[in-house]
Short mmCIF file of C-alpha atoms and ligand atoms in Angstrom, two decimals:
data_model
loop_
_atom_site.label_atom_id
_atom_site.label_comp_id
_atom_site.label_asym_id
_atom_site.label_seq_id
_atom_site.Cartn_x
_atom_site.Cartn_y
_atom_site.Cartn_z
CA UNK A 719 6.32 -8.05 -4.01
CA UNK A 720 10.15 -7.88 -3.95
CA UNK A 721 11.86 -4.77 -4.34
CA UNK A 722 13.73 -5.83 -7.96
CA UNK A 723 10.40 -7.13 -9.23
CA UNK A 724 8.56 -3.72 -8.55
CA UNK A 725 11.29 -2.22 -9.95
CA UNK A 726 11.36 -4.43 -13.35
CA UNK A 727 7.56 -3.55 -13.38
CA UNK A 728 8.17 0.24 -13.10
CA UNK A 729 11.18 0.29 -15.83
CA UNK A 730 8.62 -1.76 -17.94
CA UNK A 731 6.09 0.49 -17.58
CA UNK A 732 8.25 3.35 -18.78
CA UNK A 733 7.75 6.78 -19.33
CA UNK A 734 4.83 7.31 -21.08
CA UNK A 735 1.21 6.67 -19.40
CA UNK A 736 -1.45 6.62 -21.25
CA UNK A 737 -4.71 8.55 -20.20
CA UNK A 738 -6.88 7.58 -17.45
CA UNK A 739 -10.50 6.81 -18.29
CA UNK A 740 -12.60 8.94 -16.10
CA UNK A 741 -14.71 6.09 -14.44
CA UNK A 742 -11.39 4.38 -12.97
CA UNK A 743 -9.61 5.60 -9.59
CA UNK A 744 -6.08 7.13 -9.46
CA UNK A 745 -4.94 4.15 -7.31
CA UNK A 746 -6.44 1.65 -9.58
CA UNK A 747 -5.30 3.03 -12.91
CA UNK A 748 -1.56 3.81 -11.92
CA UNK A 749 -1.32 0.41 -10.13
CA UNK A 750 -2.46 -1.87 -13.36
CA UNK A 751 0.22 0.49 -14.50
CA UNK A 752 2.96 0.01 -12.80
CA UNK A 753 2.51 -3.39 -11.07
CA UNK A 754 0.33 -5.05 -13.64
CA UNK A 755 -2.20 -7.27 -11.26
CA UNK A 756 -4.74 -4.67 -9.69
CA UNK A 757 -5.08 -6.49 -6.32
CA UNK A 758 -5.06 -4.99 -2.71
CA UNK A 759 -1.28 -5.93 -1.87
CA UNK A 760 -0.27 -4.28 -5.21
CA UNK A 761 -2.17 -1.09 -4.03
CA UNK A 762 -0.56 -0.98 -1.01
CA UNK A 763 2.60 -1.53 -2.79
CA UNK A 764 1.85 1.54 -4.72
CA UNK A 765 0.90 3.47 -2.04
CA UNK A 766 4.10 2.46 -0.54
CA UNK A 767 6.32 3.94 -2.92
CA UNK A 768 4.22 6.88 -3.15
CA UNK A 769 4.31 7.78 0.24
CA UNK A 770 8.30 6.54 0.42
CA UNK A 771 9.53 8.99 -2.27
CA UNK A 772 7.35 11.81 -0.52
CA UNK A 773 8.77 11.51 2.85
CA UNK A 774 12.31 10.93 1.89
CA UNK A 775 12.93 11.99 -1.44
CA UNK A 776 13.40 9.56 -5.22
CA UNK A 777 14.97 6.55 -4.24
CA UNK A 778 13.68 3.85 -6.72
CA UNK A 779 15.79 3.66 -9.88
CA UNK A 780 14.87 4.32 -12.30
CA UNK A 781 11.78 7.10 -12.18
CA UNK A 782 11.13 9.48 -14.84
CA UNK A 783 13.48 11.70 -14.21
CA UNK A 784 12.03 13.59 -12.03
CA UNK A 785 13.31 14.83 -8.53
CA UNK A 786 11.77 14.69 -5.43
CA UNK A 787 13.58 16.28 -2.28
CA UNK A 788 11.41 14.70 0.20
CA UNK A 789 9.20 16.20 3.33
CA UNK A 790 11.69 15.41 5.37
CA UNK A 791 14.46 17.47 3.59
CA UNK A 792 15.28 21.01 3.58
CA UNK A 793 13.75 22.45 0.40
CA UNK A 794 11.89 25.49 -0.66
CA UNK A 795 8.81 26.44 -1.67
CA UNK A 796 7.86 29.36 -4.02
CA UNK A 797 11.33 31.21 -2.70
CA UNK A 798 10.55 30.26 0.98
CA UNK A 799 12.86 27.74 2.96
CA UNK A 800 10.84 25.31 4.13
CA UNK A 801 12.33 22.43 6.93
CA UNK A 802 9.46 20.22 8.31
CA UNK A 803 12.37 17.70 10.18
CA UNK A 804 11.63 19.17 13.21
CA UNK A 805 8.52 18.54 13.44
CA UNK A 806 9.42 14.77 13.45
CA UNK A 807 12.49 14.47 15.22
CA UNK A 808 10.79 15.36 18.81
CA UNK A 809 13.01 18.80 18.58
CA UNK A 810 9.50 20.23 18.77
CA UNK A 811 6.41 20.41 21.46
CA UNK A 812 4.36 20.01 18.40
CA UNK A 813 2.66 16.94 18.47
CA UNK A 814 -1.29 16.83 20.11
CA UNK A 815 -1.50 14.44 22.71
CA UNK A 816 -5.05 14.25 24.92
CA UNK A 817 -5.06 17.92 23.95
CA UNK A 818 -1.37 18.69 25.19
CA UNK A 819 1.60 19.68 23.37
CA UNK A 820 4.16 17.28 23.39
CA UNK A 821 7.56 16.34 21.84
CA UNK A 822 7.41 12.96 20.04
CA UNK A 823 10.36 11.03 18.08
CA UNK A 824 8.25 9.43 14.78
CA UNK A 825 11.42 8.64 13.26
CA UNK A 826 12.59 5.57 16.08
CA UNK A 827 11.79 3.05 13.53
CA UNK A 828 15.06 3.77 11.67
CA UNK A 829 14.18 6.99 9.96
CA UNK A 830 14.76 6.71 6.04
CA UNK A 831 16.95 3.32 5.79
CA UNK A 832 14.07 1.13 5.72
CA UNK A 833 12.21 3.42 4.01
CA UNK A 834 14.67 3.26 1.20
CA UNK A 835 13.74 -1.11 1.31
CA UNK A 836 10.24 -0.11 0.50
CA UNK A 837 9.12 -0.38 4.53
CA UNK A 838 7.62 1.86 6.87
CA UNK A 839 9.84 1.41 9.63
CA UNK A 840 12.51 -1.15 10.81
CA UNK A 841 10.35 -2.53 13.25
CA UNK A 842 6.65 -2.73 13.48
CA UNK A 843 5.87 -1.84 17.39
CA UNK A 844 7.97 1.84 16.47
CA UNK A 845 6.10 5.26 16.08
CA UNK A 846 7.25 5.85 13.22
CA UNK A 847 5.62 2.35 11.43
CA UNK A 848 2.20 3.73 13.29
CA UNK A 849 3.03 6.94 11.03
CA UNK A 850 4.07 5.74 8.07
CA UNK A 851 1.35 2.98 7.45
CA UNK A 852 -1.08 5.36 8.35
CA UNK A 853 0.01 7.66 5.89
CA UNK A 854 -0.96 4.80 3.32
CA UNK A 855 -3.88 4.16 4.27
CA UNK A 856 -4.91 7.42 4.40
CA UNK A 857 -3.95 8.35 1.04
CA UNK A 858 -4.96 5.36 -0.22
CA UNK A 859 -8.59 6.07 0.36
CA UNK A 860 -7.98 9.66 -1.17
CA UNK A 861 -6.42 8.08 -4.28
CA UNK A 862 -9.57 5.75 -4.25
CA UNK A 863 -7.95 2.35 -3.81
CA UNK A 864 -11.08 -0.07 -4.51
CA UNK A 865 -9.28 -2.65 -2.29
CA UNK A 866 -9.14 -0.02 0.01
CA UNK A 867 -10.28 -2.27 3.86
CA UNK A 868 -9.92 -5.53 1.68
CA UNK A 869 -7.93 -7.71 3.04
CA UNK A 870 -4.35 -6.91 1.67
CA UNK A 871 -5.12 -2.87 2.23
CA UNK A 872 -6.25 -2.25 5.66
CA UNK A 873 -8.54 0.60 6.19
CA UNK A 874 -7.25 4.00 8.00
CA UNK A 875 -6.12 3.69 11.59
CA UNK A 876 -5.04 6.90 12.86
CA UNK A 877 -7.05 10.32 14.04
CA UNK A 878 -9.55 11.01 11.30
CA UNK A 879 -9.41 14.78 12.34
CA UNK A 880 -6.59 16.12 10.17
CA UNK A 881 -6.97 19.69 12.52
CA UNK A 882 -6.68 17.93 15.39
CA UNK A 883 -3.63 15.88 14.58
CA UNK A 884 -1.91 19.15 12.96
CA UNK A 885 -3.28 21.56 15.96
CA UNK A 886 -0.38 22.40 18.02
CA UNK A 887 1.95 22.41 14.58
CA UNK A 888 1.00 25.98 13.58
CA UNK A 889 1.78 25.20 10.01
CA UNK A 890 2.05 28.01 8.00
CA UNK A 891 1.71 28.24 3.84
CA UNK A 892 4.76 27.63 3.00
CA UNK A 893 5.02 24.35 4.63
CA UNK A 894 1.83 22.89 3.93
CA UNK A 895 2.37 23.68 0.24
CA UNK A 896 6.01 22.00 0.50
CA UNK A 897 4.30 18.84 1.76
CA UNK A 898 1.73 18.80 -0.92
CA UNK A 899 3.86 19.59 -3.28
CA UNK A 900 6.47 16.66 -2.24
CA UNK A 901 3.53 14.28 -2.70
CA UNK A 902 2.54 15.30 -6.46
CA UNK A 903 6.44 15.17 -7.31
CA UNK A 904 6.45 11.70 -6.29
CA UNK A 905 3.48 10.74 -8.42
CA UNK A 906 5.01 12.53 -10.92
CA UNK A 907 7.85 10.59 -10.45
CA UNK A 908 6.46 7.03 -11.12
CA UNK A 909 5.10 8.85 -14.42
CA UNK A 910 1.86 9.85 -12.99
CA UNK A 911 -0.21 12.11 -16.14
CA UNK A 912 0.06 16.00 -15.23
CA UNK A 913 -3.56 16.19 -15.16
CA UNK A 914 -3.59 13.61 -12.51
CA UNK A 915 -0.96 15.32 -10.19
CA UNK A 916 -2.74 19.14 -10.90
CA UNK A 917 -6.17 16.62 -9.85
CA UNK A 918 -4.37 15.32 -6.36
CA UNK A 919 -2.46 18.74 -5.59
CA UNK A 920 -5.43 20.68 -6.43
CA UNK A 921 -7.99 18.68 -3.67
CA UNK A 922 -4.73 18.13 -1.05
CA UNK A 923 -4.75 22.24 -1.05
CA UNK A 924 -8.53 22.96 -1.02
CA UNK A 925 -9.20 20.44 1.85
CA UNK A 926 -5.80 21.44 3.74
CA UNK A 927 -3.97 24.21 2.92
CA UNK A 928 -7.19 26.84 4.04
CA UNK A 929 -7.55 27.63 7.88
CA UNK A 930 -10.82 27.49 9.47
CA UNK A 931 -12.36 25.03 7.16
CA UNK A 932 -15.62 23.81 8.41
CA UNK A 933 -16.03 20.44 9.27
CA UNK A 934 -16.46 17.70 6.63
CA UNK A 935 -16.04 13.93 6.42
CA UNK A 936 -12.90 12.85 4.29
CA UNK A 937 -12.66 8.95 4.66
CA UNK A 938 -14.98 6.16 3.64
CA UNK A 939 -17.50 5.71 7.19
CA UNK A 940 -16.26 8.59 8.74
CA UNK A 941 -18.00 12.01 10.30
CA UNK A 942 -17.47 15.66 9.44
CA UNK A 943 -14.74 16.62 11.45
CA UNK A 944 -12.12 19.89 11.19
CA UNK A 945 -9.63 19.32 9.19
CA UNK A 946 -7.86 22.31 8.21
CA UNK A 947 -3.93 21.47 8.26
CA UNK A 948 -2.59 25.23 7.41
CA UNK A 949 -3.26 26.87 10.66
CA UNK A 950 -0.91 29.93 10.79
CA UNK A 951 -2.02 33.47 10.02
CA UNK A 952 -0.75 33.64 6.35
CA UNK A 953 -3.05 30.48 5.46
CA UNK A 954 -5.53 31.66 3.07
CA UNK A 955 -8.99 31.54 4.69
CA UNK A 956 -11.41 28.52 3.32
CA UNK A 957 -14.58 29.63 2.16
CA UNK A 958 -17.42 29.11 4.81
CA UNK A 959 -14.54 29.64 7.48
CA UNK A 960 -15.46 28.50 10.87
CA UNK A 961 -12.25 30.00 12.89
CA UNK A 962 -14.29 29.50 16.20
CA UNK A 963 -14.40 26.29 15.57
CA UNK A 964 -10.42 26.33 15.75
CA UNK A 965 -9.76 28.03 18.64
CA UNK A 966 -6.06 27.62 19.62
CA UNK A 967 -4.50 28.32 15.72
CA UNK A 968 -1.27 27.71 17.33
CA UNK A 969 -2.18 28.54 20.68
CA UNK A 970 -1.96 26.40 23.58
CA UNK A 971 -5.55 24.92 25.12
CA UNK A 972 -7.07 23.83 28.18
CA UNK A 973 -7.19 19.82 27.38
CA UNK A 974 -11.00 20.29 28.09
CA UNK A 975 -11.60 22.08 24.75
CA UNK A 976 -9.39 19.90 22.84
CA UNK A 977 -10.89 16.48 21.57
CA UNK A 978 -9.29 13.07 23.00
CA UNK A 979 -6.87 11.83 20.89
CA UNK A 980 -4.59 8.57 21.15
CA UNK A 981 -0.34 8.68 20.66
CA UNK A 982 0.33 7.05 18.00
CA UNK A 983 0.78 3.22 18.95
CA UNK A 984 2.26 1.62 15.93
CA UNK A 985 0.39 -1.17 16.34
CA UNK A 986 -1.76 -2.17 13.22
CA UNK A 987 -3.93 -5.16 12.50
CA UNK A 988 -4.88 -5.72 8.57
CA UNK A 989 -8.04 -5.83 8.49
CA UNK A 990 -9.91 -8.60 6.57
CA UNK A 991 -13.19 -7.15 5.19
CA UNK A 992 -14.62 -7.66 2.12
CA UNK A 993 -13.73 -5.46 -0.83
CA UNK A 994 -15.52 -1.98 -1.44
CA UNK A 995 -15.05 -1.51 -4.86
CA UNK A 996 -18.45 -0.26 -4.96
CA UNK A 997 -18.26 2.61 -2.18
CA UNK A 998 -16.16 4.55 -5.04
CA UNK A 999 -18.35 4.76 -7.59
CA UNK A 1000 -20.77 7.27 -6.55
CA UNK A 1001 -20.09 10.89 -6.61
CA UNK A 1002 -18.71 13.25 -5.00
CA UNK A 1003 -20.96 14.28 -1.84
CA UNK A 1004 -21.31 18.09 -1.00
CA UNK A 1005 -18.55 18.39 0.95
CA UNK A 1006 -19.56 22.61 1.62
CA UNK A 1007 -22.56 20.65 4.19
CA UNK A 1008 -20.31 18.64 5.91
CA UNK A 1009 -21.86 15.41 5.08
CA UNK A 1010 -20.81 12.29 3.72
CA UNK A 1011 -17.34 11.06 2.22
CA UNK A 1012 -15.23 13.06 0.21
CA UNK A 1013 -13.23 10.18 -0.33
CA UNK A 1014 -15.93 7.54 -1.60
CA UNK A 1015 -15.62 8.90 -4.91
CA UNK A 1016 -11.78 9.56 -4.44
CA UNK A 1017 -9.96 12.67 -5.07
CA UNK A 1018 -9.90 13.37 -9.17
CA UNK A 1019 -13.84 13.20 -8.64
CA UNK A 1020 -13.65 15.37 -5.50
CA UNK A 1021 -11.00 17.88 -7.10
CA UNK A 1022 -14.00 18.52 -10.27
CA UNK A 1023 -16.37 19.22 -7.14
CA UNK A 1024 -15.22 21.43 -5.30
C1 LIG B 1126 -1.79 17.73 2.70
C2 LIG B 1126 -1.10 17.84 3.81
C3 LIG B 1126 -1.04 16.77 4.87
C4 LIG B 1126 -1.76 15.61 5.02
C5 LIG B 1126 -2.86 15.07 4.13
C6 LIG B 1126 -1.30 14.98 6.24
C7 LIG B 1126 -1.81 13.79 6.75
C8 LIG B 1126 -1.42 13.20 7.92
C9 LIG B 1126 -1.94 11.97 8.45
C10 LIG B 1126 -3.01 11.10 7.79
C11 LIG B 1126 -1.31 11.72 9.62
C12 LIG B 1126 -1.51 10.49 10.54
C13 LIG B 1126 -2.29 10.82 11.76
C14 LIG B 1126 -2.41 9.63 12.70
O1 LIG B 1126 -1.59 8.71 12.63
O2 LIG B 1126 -3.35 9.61 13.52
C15 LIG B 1126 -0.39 12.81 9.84
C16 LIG B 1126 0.44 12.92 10.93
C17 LIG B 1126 1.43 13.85 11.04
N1 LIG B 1126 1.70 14.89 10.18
FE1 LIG B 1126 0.66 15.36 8.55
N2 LIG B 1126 -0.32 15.75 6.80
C18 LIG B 1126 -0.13 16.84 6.00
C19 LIG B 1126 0.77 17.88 6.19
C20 LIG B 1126 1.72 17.89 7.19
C21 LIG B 1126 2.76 18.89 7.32
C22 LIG B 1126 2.97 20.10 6.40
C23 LIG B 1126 3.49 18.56 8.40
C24 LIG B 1126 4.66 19.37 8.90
C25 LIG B 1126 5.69 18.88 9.51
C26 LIG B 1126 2.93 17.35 8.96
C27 LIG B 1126 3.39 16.67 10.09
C28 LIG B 1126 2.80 15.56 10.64
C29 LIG B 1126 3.26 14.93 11.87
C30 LIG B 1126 4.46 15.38 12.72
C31 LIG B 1126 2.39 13.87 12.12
C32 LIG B 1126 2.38 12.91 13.32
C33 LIG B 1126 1.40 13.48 14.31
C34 LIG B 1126 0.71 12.48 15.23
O3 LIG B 1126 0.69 11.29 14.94
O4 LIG B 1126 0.16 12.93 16.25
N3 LIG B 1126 1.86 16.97 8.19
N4 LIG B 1126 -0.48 13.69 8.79
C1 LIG B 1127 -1.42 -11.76 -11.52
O1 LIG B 1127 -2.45 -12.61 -11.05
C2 LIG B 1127 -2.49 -13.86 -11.70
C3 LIG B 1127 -3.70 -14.59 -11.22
O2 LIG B 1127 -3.91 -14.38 -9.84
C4 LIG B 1127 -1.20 -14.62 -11.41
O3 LIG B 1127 -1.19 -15.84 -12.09
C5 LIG B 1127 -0.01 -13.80 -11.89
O4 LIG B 1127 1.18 -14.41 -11.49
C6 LIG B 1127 -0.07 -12.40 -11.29
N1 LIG B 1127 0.97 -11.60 -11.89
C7 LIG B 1127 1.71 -10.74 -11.18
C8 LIG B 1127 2.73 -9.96 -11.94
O5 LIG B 1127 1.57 -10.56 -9.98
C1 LIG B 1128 16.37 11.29 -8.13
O1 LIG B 1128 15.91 11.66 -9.40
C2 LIG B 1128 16.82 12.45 -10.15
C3 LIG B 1128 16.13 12.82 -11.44
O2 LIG B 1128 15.76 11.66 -12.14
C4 LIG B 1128 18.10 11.66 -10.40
O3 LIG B 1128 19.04 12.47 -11.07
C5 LIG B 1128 18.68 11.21 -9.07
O4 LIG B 1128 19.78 10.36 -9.28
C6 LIG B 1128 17.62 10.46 -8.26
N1 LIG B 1128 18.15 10.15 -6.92
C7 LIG B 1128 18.18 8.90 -6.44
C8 LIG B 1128 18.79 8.74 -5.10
O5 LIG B 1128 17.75 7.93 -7.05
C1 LIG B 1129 15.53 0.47 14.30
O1 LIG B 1129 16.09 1.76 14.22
C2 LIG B 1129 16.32 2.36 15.50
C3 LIG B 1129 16.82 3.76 15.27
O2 LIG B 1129 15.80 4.53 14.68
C4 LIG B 1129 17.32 1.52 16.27
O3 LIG B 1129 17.52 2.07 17.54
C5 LIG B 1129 16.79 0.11 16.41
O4 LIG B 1129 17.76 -0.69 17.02
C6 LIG B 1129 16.44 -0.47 15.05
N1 LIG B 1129 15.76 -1.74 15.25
C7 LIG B 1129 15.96 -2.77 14.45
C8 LIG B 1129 15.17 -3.99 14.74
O5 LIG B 1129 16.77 -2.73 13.52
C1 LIG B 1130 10.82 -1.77 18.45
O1 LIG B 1130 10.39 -0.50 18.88
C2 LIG B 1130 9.86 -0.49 20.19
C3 LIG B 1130 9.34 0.90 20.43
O2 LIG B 1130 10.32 1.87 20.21
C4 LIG B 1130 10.95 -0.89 21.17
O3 LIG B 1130 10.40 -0.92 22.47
C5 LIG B 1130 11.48 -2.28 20.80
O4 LIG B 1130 12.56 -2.59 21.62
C6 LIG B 1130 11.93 -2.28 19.35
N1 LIG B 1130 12.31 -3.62 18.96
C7 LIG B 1130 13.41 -3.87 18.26
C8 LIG B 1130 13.63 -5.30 17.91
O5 LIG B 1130 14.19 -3.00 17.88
C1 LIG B 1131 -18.01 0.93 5.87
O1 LIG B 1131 -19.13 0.50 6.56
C2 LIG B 1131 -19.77 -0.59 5.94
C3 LIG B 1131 -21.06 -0.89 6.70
O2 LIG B 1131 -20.78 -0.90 8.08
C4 LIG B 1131 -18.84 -1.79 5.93
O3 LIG B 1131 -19.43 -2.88 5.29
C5 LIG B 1131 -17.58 -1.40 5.16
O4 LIG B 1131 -16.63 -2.44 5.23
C6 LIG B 1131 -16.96 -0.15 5.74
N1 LIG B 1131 -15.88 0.28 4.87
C7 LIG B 1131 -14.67 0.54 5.31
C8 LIG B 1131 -13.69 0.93 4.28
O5 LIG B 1131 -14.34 0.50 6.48
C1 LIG B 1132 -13.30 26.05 26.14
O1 LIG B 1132 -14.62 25.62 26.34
C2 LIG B 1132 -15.35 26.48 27.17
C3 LIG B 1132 -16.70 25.83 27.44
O2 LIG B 1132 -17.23 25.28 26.26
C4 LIG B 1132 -15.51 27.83 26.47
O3 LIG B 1132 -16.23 28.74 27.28
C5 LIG B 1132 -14.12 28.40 26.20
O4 LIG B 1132 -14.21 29.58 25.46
C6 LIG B 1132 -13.28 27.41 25.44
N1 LIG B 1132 -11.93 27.89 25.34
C7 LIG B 1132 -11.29 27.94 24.19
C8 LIG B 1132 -9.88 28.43 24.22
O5 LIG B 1132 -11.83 27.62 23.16
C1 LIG B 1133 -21.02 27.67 1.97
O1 LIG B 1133 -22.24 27.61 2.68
C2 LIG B 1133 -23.38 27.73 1.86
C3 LIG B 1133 -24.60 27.80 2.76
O2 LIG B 1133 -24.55 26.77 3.72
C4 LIG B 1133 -23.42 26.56 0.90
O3 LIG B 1133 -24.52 26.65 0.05
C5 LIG B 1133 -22.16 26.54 0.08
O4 LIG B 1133 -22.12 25.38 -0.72
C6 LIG B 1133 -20.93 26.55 0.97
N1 LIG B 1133 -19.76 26.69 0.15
C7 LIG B 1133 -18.67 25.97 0.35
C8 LIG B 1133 -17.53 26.17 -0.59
O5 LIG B 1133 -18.57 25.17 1.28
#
C-alpha cells in the first residue's frame, strides 16, 4: 500500500476506536481498523508502522496526538536517562555472535530515512533490513497476526532465543522498560485502546523485563528457550528464576557454553504457506512449564494468563 493511502486510511479511521471483541487478535482488530481489508500485506503494513514509530519516533501525520521519542533516541524512563543508540551503531561489543561479543553496525541500511518511507532499510541485503523485518515478524506473531506465515506475512526469521540474542547487552531496567515502553506509545499512537497497550506492555515486561526467566516457547512451532532480555543486576527476578541457566549476565563466556547463533544476514525469503488463522484460537498454554506457544493465542490472551 502507498504511503498517502495508509495515511488517508489512518486520518479516516480517526481518533476514536471502538472496543475490541475479546475473540479477535490485536493485529487483526487494529488492522480492519486502520487499513480496512484484513489481509496479510495489510498486517504487515501495520506491523510496519508499528515497529517504524517505535524505533525512530512518530513520523506518520497525522497520529493521535501522541508522542513517541523512539528506541533509538535519547529519552528517559521513570527519571532515568536511557540511550539504547549504542547498542546499534557498532560503538558497542554488544552484539552475540557464535557466542562472542562483537561490535555490529544494524543501522547500514540507511538508519531512519527509509524508515521514515515506511521501509526497513534502504536496501534489502543490509543488517539493518535483517533487523528490522525481523522485528515484524516477531511482533507480529505476539500481536497474533492470523496471516501470520501466509503468504504476504512471512513467519519469524531471526534467533528465537530472546536471552541469547540480548546476552552480551547487559540490559539493565531502565532500558528494557524504555524499549517497551516506546512500543506501547506507538500503538498508542495509531489510537490503539488503553486497555490494549496496558495488555501488550504488561506481557512485553513479564516475558522480558525479569532476569533468569526459565525457559519457555514464545513463537508459533517453536521450543522453550531463555528468553529473559533484562539481564543486569537491578532486573527484578522472574518467578521460577533459573539464573544458572544464564550464566554470563553480562559476563563474557567460553563460546562452548554459549549456543550457536547466526549474524544477522538480511536476507529474507516470504514465505508462502497457507494461512494459520486457526493456530490463534486456542488458549494460552502454561507458559510457567515451558511448553507450548505463548504466542498461538497472542499476547492480550497471554497477558490474562500469566
Ligand atoms: C521487549 C523488549 C525487546 C524485544 C521483544 C526485543 C526483540 C528483539 C528481536 C526479535 C530481535 C531480532 C533478533 C534476530 O534478528 O535474530 C532483536 C534484536 C536486537 N535487539 Fe532487541 N528486543 C527488546 C529489547 C531490546 C533492548 C532494550 C535493546 C537495547 C539496545 C535491544 C537491542 C537489540 C539489538 C542491538 C538487536 C540486534 C541483535 C542481533 O541481531 O544479534 N533490544 N530484539
Ligand atoms: C479490499 O479487498 C477487496 C476484495 O479483495 C478489494 O476489492 C478492495 O479494493 C480492497 N480494499 C482495500 C482498501 O484494499
Ligand atoms: C509527533 O507527535 C506529536 C504529538 O502529536 C506532534 O506534536 C509531532 O509533530 C509529531 N512529530 C512528527 C515528526 O510527526
Ligand atoms: C543505504 O544507506 C547507507 C548508509 O546507511 C549508504 O551507505 C548506502 O549507499 C545506501 N544505499 C542505497 C541503495 O541507497
Ligand atoms: C547493500 O548492502 C550490502 C551490505 O551492506 C552492500 O554490500 C551492498 O553494496 C549494498 N547495496 C547497495 C545498492 O547499496
Ligand atoms: C507450524 O507447523 C505446522 C505443521 O508443521 C505448519 O503447517 C505451519 O505452517 C507452521 N506455522 C508457522 C507459522 O510456521
Ligand atoms: C561451561 O560448561 C561447562 C561444561 O558444561 C561447565 O562446567 C561450566 O561451568 C560452564 N561455564 C559457564 C561460565 O557457564
Ligand atoms: C513455578 O513452578 C511451579 C512448579 O513447577 C509451577 O506450578 C508454577 O506454575 C510456576 N510459576 C510460574 C509463574 O512459572
Amino acid at each position: 500500500m502507498r504511503s498517502s493511502t495508509i495515511l488517508a486510511a489512518i486520518a479516516a479511521a480517526g481518533s476514536a476506536m471502538a472496543q475490541r471483541p475479546a475473540d479477535m487478535p490485536i493485529c487483526d482488530y487494529y488492522t480492519t481498523a486502520l487499513l480496512k481489508n484484513n489481509t496479510a500485506a495489510n498486517q504487515y503494513t501495520l506491523l510496519t508502522l508499528l515497529v517504524n514509530t517505535a524505533v525512530i519516533g512518530n513520523y506518520t501525520k497525522p497520529n493521535v496526538g501522541i508522542a513517541v521519542t523512539g528506541i533509538l533516541n535519547k529519552g528517559t524512563y521513570k527519571g532515568e536517562e536511557v540511550n539504547l543508540l549504542p547498542y546499534f551503531t557498532g560503538e558497542l561489543d554488544s552484539t552475540n555472535f557464535n557466542g562472542k561479543a562483537i561490535a555490529v553496525n544494524f543501522l547500514d541500511g540507511g538508519g531512519a530515512a527509509p524508515l521514515m518511507l515506511n521501509m526497513p532499510a534502504n536496501n534489502s541485503s543490509s543488517i539493518q533490513y535483517g533487523l528490522i523485518t525481523h522485528l515484524y515478524q516477531f511482533f507480529g506473531a505476539l500481536l497474533g497476526c492470523s496471516e501470520y506465515g501466509a503468504m504476504g506475512f512471512p513467519s519469524y526469521k531471526g534467533k528465537t532465543s530472546m536471552g541469547d540474542v540480548h546476552r552480551f547487552m547487559d540490559l539493565d531496567a531502565s532500558e528494557v522498560g524504555y524499549f517497551i515502553m516506546q512500543v506501547g506509545l506507538s500503538a498508542a499512537s495509531f489510537g490503539v485502546t488503553d486497555d490494549d497497550v496496558t495488555a501488550v506492555g504488561t506481557a512485553l515486561t513479564k516475558l522480558f523485563d525479569y532476569k533468569c526467566a526459565p525457559p519457555v516457547a514464545i513463537l508459533p512451532n517453536s521450543t522453550a528457550e531463555l528468553q529473559s532480555i533484562c539481564q543486569a543486576e537491578d532486573c527484578p527476578l522472574a518467578p521460577n528464576a533459573t539464573c544458572a541457566a544464564y550464566p554470563l549476565m553480562g559476563m563474557p563466556t567460553s563460546p562452548a557454553n554459549a549456543s550457536v547463533t547466526m549474524m544477522p544476514t538480511g536476507t529474507m525469503m516470504p514465505s508462502a504457506t497457507s494461512s494459520t488463522a486457526s493456530m490463534f484460537t486456542g488458549a494460552a498454554q502454561a507458559i510457567g512449564a515451558g511448553v507450548g506457544s505463548v504466542a498461538a493465542a497472542g499476547l492480550f490472551a497471554l497477558a490474562l494468563a500469566l
